[in-house]
PDB file of C-alpha atoms in Angstrom:
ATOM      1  CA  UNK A   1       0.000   0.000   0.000  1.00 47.00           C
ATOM      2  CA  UNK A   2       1.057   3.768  -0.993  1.00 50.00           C
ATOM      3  CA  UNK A   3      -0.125   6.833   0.755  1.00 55.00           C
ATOM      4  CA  UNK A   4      -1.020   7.686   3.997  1.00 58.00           C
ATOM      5  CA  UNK A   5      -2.666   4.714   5.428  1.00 51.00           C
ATOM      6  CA  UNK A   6      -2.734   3.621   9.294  1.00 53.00           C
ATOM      7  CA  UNK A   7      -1.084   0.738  10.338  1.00 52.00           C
ATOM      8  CA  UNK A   8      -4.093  -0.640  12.147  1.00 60.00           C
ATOM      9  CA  UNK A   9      -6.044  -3.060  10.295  1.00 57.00           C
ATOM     10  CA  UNK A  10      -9.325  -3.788  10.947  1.00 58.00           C
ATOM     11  CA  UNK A  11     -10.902  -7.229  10.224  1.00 52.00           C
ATOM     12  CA  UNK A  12     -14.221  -8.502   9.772  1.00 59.00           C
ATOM     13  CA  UNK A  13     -15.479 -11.655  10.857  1.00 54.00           C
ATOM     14  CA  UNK A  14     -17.436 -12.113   7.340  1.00 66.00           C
ATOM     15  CA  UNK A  15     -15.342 -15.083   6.017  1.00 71.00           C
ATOM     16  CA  UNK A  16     -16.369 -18.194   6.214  1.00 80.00           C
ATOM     17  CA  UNK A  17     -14.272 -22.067   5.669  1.00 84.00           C
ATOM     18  CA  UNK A  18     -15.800 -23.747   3.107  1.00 88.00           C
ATOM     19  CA  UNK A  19     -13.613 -26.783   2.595  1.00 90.00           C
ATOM     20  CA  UNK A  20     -10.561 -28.510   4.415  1.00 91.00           C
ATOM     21  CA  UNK A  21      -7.075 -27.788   3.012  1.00 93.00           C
ATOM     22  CA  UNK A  22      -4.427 -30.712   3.055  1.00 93.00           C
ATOM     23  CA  UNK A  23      -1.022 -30.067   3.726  1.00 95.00           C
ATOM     24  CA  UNK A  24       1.064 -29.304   1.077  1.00 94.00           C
ATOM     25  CA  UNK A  25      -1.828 -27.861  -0.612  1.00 95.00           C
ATOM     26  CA  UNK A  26      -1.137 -24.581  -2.973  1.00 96.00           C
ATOM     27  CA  UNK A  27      -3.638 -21.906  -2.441  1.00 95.00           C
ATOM     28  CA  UNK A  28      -4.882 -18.795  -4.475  1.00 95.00           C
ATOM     29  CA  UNK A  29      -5.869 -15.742  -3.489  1.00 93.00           C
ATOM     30  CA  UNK A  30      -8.296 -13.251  -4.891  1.00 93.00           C
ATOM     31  CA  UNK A  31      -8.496  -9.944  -3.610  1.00 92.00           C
ATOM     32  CA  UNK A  32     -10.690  -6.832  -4.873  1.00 93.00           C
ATOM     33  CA  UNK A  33      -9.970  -3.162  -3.597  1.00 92.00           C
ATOM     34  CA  UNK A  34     -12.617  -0.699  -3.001  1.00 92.00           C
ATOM     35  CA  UNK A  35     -12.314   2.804  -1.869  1.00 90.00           C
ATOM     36  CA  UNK A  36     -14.390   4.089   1.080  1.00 85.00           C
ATOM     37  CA  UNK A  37     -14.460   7.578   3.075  1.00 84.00           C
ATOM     38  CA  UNK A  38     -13.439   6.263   6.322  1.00 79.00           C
ATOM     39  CA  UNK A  39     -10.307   4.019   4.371  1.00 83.00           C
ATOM     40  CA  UNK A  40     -10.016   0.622   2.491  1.00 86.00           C
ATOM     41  CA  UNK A  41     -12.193  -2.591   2.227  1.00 87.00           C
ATOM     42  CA  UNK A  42     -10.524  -5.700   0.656  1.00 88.00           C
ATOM     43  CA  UNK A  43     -12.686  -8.176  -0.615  1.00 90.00           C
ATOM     44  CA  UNK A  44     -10.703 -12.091  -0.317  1.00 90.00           C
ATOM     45  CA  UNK A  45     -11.600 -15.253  -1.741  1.00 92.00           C
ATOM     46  CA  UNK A  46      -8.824 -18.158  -1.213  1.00 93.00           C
ATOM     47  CA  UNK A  47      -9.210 -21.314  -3.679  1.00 95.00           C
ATOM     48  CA  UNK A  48      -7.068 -24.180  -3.471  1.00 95.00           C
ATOM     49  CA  UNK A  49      -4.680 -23.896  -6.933  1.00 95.00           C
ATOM     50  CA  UNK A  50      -5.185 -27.748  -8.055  1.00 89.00           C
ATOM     51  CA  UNK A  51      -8.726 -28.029  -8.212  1.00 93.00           C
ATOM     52  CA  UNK A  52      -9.934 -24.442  -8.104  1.00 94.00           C
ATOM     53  CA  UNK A  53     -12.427 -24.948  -5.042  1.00 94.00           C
ATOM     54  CA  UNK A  54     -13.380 -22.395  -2.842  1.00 94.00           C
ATOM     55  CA  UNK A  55     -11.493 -23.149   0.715  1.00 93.00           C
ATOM     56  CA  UNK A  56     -12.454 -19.457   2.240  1.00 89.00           C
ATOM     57  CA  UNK A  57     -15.020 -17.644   1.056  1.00 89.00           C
ATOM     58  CA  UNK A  58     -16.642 -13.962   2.142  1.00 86.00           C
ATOM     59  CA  UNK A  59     -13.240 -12.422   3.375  1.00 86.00           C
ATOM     60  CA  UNK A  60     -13.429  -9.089   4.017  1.00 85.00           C
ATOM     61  CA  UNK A  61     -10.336  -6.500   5.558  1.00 83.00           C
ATOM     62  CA  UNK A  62     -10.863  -2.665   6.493  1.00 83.00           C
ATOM     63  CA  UNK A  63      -7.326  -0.370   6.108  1.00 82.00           C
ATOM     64  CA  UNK A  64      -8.332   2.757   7.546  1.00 79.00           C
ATOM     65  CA  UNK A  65      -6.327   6.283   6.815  1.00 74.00           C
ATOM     66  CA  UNK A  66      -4.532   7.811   9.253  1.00 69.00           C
ATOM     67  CA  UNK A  67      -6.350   9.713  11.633  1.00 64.00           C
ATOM     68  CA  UNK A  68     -10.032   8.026  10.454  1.00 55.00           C
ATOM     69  CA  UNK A  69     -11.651   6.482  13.855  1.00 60.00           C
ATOM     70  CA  UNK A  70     -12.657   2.802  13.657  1.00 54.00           C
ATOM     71  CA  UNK A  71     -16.490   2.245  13.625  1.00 55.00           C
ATOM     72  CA  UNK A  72     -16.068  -1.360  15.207  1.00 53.00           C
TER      73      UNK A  72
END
């Protein structure tokens, strides 16, 4: 990240497991930015590379700016 963001990241509980990963499984992530007043929200899915299943679904991360007060 560039610019003038806080180091305080605030997480969601909005993901959800959706399937078991094995070890030595490879896994993809997914993410999508979007802009809001207060900071940051990324958007996460996480697939497991071989088959291309869903293993975490509905993941969701706020960045906030410096200086924007957390709403959680």
């Amino acid at each position: 990240l560039t610019g003038d963001w806080s180091s305080d990241v605030c997480s969601s509980d909005l993901n959800r497991v959706q399937r078991p990963v094995m070890p030595g499984d490879e896994l993809e992530t997914s993410m999508w930015f979007t802009e809001e007043p207060a900071g940051r929200r990324v958007d996460f899915v996480q697939r497991i590379k071989g088959s291309g299943k869903v293993c975490l679904g509905g993941g969701v991360a706020f960045i906030k700016k410096k200086g924007a007060e957390s709403k959680l």
